[in-house]
Coordinates of N, CA and C in Angstrom, one line a residue:
M897 N 9.1 -0.9 -22.0 CA 8.5 -1.5 -20.9 C 8.2 -0.5 -19.8
N898 N 7.1 -0.5 -19.2 CA 6.7 0.5 -18.2 C 6.3 -0.3 -16.9
K899 N 7.3 -0.4 -16.0 CA 7.1 -1.2 -14.8 C 7.8 -0.5 -13.6
V900 N 7.0 -0.3 -12.5 CA 7.5 0.4 -11.3 C 7.4 -0.6 -10.1
I901 N 8.4 -0.6 -9.3 CA 8.4 -1.4 -8.1 C 8.8 -0.4 -7.0
L902 N 7.9 -0.3 -6.0 CA 8.2 0.6 -4.9 C 7.9 -0.1 -3.5
M903 N 8.7 0.4 -2.5 CA 8.4 0.0 -1.1 C 8.5 1.3 -0.3
G904 N 7.5 1.6 0.5 CA 7.5 2.7 1.3 C 6.4 2.7 2.3
R905 N 6.3 3.8 3.1 CA 5.3 3.9 4.1 C 4.1 4.8 3.6
L906 N 2.9 4.4 4.0 CA 1.7 5.1 3.6 C 1.7 6.5 4.4
T907 N 1.5 7.6 3.7 CA 1.5 8.9 4.3 C 0.2 9.2 5.0
K908 N -0.9 8.5 4.6 CA -2.2 8.6 5.3 C -3.0 7.4 4.8
D909 N -4.1 7.2 5.5 CA -5.0 6.1 5.1 C -5.5 6.3 3.6
P910 N -5.6 5.2 2.8 CA -6.1 5.4 1.5 C -7.4 6.1 1.4
E911 N -7.6 6.9 0.4 CA -8.9 7.6 0.1 C -9.6 6.8 -1.0
V912 N -10.8 6.3 -0.7 CA -11.5 5.4 -1.7 C -12.8 6.1 -2.1
R913 N -13.0 6.1 -3.4 CA -14.2 6.5 -4.0 C -14.7 5.4 -4.9
Y914 N -16.0 5.4 -5.3 CA -16.5 4.4 -6.2 C -17.0 5.1 -7.4
S915 N -16.8 4.5 -8.6 CA -17.2 5.0 -9.8 C -18.7 4.9 -10.0
Q916 N -19.3 5.8 -10.8 CA -20.7 5.8 -11.1 C -21.0 4.7 -12.1
G917 N -22.2 4.1 -12.1 CA -22.5 3.1 -13.1 C -23.2 1.9 -12.5
N918 N -23.5 0.9 -13.3 CA -24.3 -0.2 -12.9 C -23.4 -1.0 -11.9
E919 N -22.2 -1.2 -12.1 CA -21.3 -1.9 -11.2 C -20.2 -0.9 -10.7
P920 N -20.4 -0.3 -9.6 CA -19.4 0.7 -9.1 C -18.0 0.0 -8.9
L921 N -17.0 0.7 -9.3 CA -15.6 0.2 -9.2 C -14.9 1.0 -8.1
A922 N -14.2 0.4 -7.2 CA -13.5 1.1 -6.1 C -12.2 1.7 -6.8
V923 N -11.9 2.9 -6.4 CA -10.7 3.6 -6.8 C -10.0 4.1 -5.5
A924 N -8.9 3.5 -5.2 CA -8.2 3.9 -3.9 C -7.0 4.7 -4.3
R925 N -6.8 5.8 -3.7 CA -5.6 6.7 -3.9 C -4.9 6.8 -2.6
Y926 N -3.6 6.6 -2.7 CA -2.7 6.8 -1.5 C -1.3 7.2 -2.0
S927 N -0.6 7.7 -1.0 CA 0.8 8.2 -1.3 C 1.8 7.4 -0.5
L928 N 2.9 7.0 -1.1 CA 4.0 6.3 -0.4 C 5.1 7.2 -0.2
A929 N 5.7 7.2 1.0 CA 6.9 7.9 1.3 C 8.0 6.9 1.1
V930 N 8.8 7.0 0.0 CA 9.8 6.1 -0.4 C 11.2 6.7 -0.1
N931 N 11.9 6.1 0.8 CA 13.2 6.7 1.2 C 14.2 6.7 0.0
R932 N 14.9 7.8 0.0 CA 16.0 7.9 -1.0 C 17.2 7.2 -0.6
R933 N 17.9 6.6 -1.5 CA 19.1 5.9 -1.2 C 20.2 6.8 -0.7
F934 N 20.4 7.9 -1.4 CA 21.4 8.9 -1.0 C 20.7 10.2 -0.8
K935 N 21.2 10.9 0.2 CA 20.6 12.2 0.5 C 21.7 13.3 0.5
R936 N 21.4 14.4 -0.2 CA 22.2 15.5 -0.2 C 21.7 16.5 0.8
Q937 N 22.7 17.3 1.4 CA 22.3 18.2 2.4 C 21.2 19.2 1.9
G938 N 20.2 19.4 2.7 CA 19.1 20.3 2.3 C 18.0 19.7 1.5
E939 N 18.2 18.5 1.1 CA 17.2 17.8 0.3 C 16.4 16.9 1.2
P940 N 15.1 16.6 0.8 CA 14.3 15.7 1.6 C 14.9 14.2 1.6
D941 N 14.5 13.5 2.6 CA 15.0 12.1 2.8 C 14.1 11.1 1.9
A942 N 13.0 11.5 1.5 CA 12.1 10.6 0.8 C 11.4 11.3 -0.3
D943 N 10.9 10.5 -1.3 CA 10.0 11.0 -2.3 C 8.6 10.5 -2.0
F944 N 7.7 11.4 -2.3 CA 6.3 11.1 -2.0 C 5.6 10.7 -3.4
I945 N 5.2 9.5 -3.5 CA 4.7 9.0 -4.8 C 3.3 8.6 -4.7
N946 N 2.5 9.2 -5.6 CA 1.0 8.9 -5.7 C 0.8 7.6 -6.3
C947 N -0.1 6.8 -5.7 CA -0.5 5.5 -6.3 C -2.0 5.4 -6.3
V948 N -2.5 4.7 -7.3 CA -3.9 4.5 -7.5 C -4.2 3.0 -7.8
S949 N -5.1 2.4 -7.1 CA -5.5 1.0 -7.3 C -7.0 0.9 -7.6
F950 N -7.4 0.0 -8.5 CA -8.7 -0.1 -8.9 C -9.3 -1.5 -8.5
G951 N -10.7 -1.5 -8.4 CA -11.4 -2.8 -8.2 C -11.1 -3.4 -6.9
K952 N -10.9 -4.7 -6.9 CA -10.6 -5.5 -5.7 C -9.3 -5.0 -5.0
A953 N -8.3 -4.6 -5.8 CA -7.1 -4.1 -5.2 C -7.4 -2.8 -4.4
G954 N -8.3 -2.0 -4.9 CA -8.8 -0.7 -4.2 C -9.5 -1.1 -2.9
E955 N -10.4 -2.1 -3.0 CA -11.1 -2.5 -1.8 C -10.2 -3.1 -0.8
F956 N -9.2 -3.8 -1.2 CA -8.2 -4.4 -0.3 C -7.4 -3.2 0.4
A957 N -7.0 -2.2 -0.4 CA -6.3 -1.1 0.2 C -7.1 -0.4 1.3
E958 N -8.4 -0.2 0.9 CA -9.3 0.5 1.9 C -9.4 -0.3 3.2
K959 N -9.5 -1.6 3.1 CA -9.8 -2.4 4.3 C -8.5 -2.6 5.1
Y960 N -7.4 -2.8 4.5 CA -6.2 -3.3 5.3 C -5.0 -2.3 5.4
F961 N -4.9 -1.3 4.5 CA -3.8 -0.4 4.5 C -4.1 0.8 5.5
K962 N -3.1 1.1 6.3 CA -3.3 2.2 7.3 C -2.0 3.1 7.2
K963 N -2.2 4.3 7.6 CA -1.2 5.3 7.7 C 0.0 4.8 8.4
G964 N 1.2 5.0 7.9 CA 2.5 4.6 8.5 C 2.9 3.2 8.2
Q965 N 2.0 2.4 7.6 CA 2.3 1.0 7.3 C 3.3 0.9 6.1
M966 N 4.2 -0.1 6.2 CA 5.2 -0.3 5.1 C 4.5 -1.2 4.1
V967 N 4.4 -0.8 2.8 CA 3.8 -1.6 1.8 C 4.7 -1.6 0.5
S968 N 4.5 -2.6 -0.3 CA 5.2 -2.7 -1.5 C 4.2 -2.8 -2.7
V969 N 4.5 -2.1 -3.8 CA 3.6 -2.1 -4.9 C 4.4 -2.3 -6.2
I970 N 3.7 -3.0 -7.1 CA 4.2 -3.2 -8.5 C 3.1 -2.6 -9.4
G971 N 3.5 -1.8 -10.4 CA 2.6 -1.2 -11.3 C 3.2 -0.6 -12.5
R972 N 2.5 0.4 -13.0 CA 3.0 1.1 -14.2 C 2.9 2.6 -13.9
L973 N 3.7 3.4 -14.5 CA 3.7 4.8 -14.4 C 2.7 5.4 -15.4
Q974 N 1.9 6.3 -15.0 CA 0.9 6.9 -15.8 C 1.0 8.4 -15.7
V975 N 1.2 9.2 -16.8 CA 1.3 10.6 -16.8 C 0.0 11.2 -17.5
R976 N -0.7 12.0 -16.8 CA -1.9 12.7 -17.4 C -1.7 14.2 -17.4
S977 N -2.4 14.8 -18.4 CA -2.3 16.2 -18.5 C -3.7 16.7 -18.8
W978 N -4.1 18.0 -18.3 CA -5.3 18.6 -18.6 C -5.2 20.1 -18.4
D979 N -6.2 20.8 -18.9 CA -6.2 22.3 -18.7 C -7.1 22.6 -17.5
D980 N -6.6 23.3 -16.5 CA -7.5 23.7 -15.4 C -8.5 24.8 -15.7
N981 N -9.2 25.3 -14.7 CA -10.2 26.3 -14.9 C -9.7 27.6 -15.4
E982 N -8.4 27.8 -15.2 CA -7.7 29.1 -15.6 C -7.0 28.9 -16.9
G983 N -7.2 27.7 -17.5 CA -6.5 27.5 -18.8 C -5.1 27.0 -18.8
K984 N -4.6 26.8 -17.6 CA -3.2 26.4 -17.4 C -3.1 24.9 -17.6
K985 N -2.0 24.5 -18.2 CA -1.8 23.0 -18.4 C -1.3 22.4 -17.1
R986 N -1.9 21.4 -16.6 CA -1.6 20.7 -15.4 C -1.2 19.3 -15.7
W987 N -0.3 18.7 -14.9 CA 0.3 17.4 -15.0 C 0.1 16.6 -13.8
S988 N -0.1 15.3 -13.9 CA -0.1 14.4 -12.8 C 0.6 13.1 -13.1
T989 N 1.4 12.7 -12.2 CA 2.1 11.4 -12.4 C 1.7 10.4 -11.3
D990 N 1.2 9.3 -11.6 CA 0.7 8.3 -10.7 C 1.3 6.9 -11.0
V991 N 1.4 6.1 -10.0 CA 1.6 4.7 -10.3 C 0.3 4.0 -10.2
V992 N -0.1 3.3 -11.3 CA -1.3 2.5 -11.4 C -0.9 1.1 -10.9
V993 N -1.4 0.8 -9.7 CA -1.0 -0.4 -9.0 C -1.6 -1.7 -9.7
E994 N -0.7 -2.6 -9.9 CA -1.2 -3.9 -10.5 C -1.1 -5.0 -9.4
E995 N -0.1 -4.9 -8.4 CA 0.0 -5.8 -7.3 C 0.4 -4.9 -6.1
Q996 N -0.1 -5.3 -4.9 CA 0.3 -4.6 -3.7 C 0.4 -5.6 -2.6
Y997 N 1.4 -5.4 -1.7 CA 1.7 -6.3 -0.6 C 2.0 -5.6 0.7
F998 N 1.8 -6.4 1.8 CA 2.3 -5.9 3.1 C 3.8 -6.1 3.0
A999 N 4.6 -5.1 3.5 CA 6.1 -5.2 3.5 C 6.6 -5.4 5.0
E1000 N 5.7 -5.5 5.9 CA 6.1 -5.7 7.3 C 5.0 -6.5 8.0
S1001 N 5.4 -7.1 9.1 CA 4.4 -7.9 9.8 C 3.4 -7.0 10.6
K1002 N 2.3 -7.5 10.9 CA 1.3 -6.7 11.6 C 1.9 -6.3 13.0
A1003 N 2.6 -7.2 13.6 CA 3.2 -7.0 14.9 C 4.2 -5.9 14.9
S1004 N 5.1 -5.8 13.9 CA 6.1 -4.8 13.8 C 5.5 -3.5 13.5
F1005 N 4.3 -3.5 12.8 CA 3.7 -2.2 12.5 C 3.0 -1.6 13.7
E1006 N 2.3 -2.5 14.4 CA 1.6 -2.0 15.6 C 2.5 -1.8 16.8
G1007 N 3.6 -2.4 16.8 CA 4.5 -2.4 17.9 C 4.1 -3.4 19.0
H1008 N 5.0 -3.8 19.7 CA 4.7 -4.8 20.8 C 4.2 -4.1 22.0
K1009 N 3.1 -4.6 22.5 CA 2.5 -4.1 23.7 C 3.2 -4.7 24.9
A1010 N 3.5 -3.9 25.9 CA 4.2 -4.4 27.1 C 3.4 -5.4 27.9
D1011 N 2.1 -5.2 27.9 CA 1.2 -6.0 28.7 C 0.7 -7.3 28.0
A1012 N 1.1 -7.4 26.7 CA 0.6 -8.6 26.0 C 1.5 -9.7 26.2
P1013 N 1.0 -10.9 26.5 CA 1.8 -12.1 26.7 C 2.5 -12.5 25.4
A1014 N 3.7 -13.0 25.5 CA 4.4 -13.4 24.3 C 3.8 -14.7 23.7
A1015 N 3.8 -14.7 22.4 CA 3.2 -15.9 21.7 C 4.1 -17.1 21.9
P1016 N 3.5 -18.2 22.1 CA 4.3 -19.4 22.3 C 5.1 -19.7 21.0
K1017 N 6.3 -20.2 21.1 CA 7.1 -20.5 19.9 C 6.6 -21.8 19.4
Q1018 N 6.4 -21.8 18.1 CA 6.0 -23.0 17.4 C 7.2 -23.7 16.7
T1019 N 7.2 -24.9 16.7 CA 8.3 -25.7 16.1 C 7.7 -26.5 15.0
A1020 N 8.5 -26.8 14.0 CA 8.0 -27.6 12.8 C 7.9 -29.0 13.2
Q1021 N 6.9 -29.7 12.6 CA 6.7 -31.1 12.8 C 7.7 -31.8 11.9
D1022 N 7.8 -33.1 12.0 CA 8.7 -33.9 11.2 C 8.5 -33.7 9.7
D1023 N 7.3 -33.4 9.3 CA 7.1 -33.2 7.8 C 7.4 -31.8 7.4
G1024 N 7.9 -30.9 8.3 CA 8.3 -29.6 8.0 C 7.2 -28.5 8.1
F1025 N 6.0 -28.9 8.4 CA 4.9 -28.0 8.6 C 4.7 -27.6 10.0
Y1026 N 4.2 -26.4 10.2 CA 3.9 -25.9 11.5 C 2.5 -26.1 11.9
P1027 N 2.2 -26.4 13.2 CA 0.8 -26.6 13.6 C 0.0 -25.3 13.5
I1028 N -1.3 -25.4 13.2 CA -2.1 -24.2 13.1 C -2.7 -23.8 14.4
D1029 N -2.6 -22.5 14.8 CA -3.2 -22.1 16.0 C -4.7 -21.9 15.7
E1030 N -5.5 -22.8 16.2 CA -6.9 -22.8 15.9 C -7.7 -21.6 16.6
S1031 N -7.0 -20.9 17.5 CA -7.7 -19.7 18.1 C -7.7 -18.5 17.2
I1032 N -7.0 -18.5 16.1 CA -6.9 -17.4 15.2 C -8.2 -17.4 14.4
E1033 N -8.9 -16.2 14.4 CA -10.1 -16.1 13.6 C -9.8 -15.6 12.2
D1034 N -10.7 -15.9 11.3 CA -10.5 -15.6 9.9 C -10.4 -14.0 9.7
D1035 N -11.1 -13.3 10.6 CA -11.0 -11.8 10.5 C -9.6 -11.3 10.8
D1036 N -8.8 -12.1 11.5 CA -7.4 -11.6 11.8 C -6.5 -11.8 10.7
L1037 N -6.9 -12.6 9.7 CA -6.0 -12.9 8.5 C -6.1 -11.8 7.5
P1038 N -5.0 -11.4 6.9 CA -5.1 -10.3 5.8 C -5.5 -10.8 4.5
F1039 N -5.9 -12.1 4.3 CA -6.2 -12.6 3.0 C -7.4 -13.5 3.1

């Protein structure tokens, strides 16, 4: 079984390219800084893991993922090798993303602005559902 589950912060905005052909396919590449559970003195606090997502997932990453944001990915590990221009064997290890999620709220990512009014607290109705704030635009939703 080849399954990888990661949660970390984006080290930069995803880089997106489109494949050549009749139906171009989005290919988004990004790196996650994943904190290590234990740290030895003199070692880094995090591992930097390369991820790649294709198609709609790549377009989603391009549109919504930003540097510093905490995200979670599920995918598979892929190891590639090739000979470079000098004839040296090169290796690359990537996580091919099958699922990707926001791992923090938009508010906690952007930080609370001191001059912004606090959002009114919503309470559940008798049926357990919360009322919808109709002032929210579809563009503000991440889905």
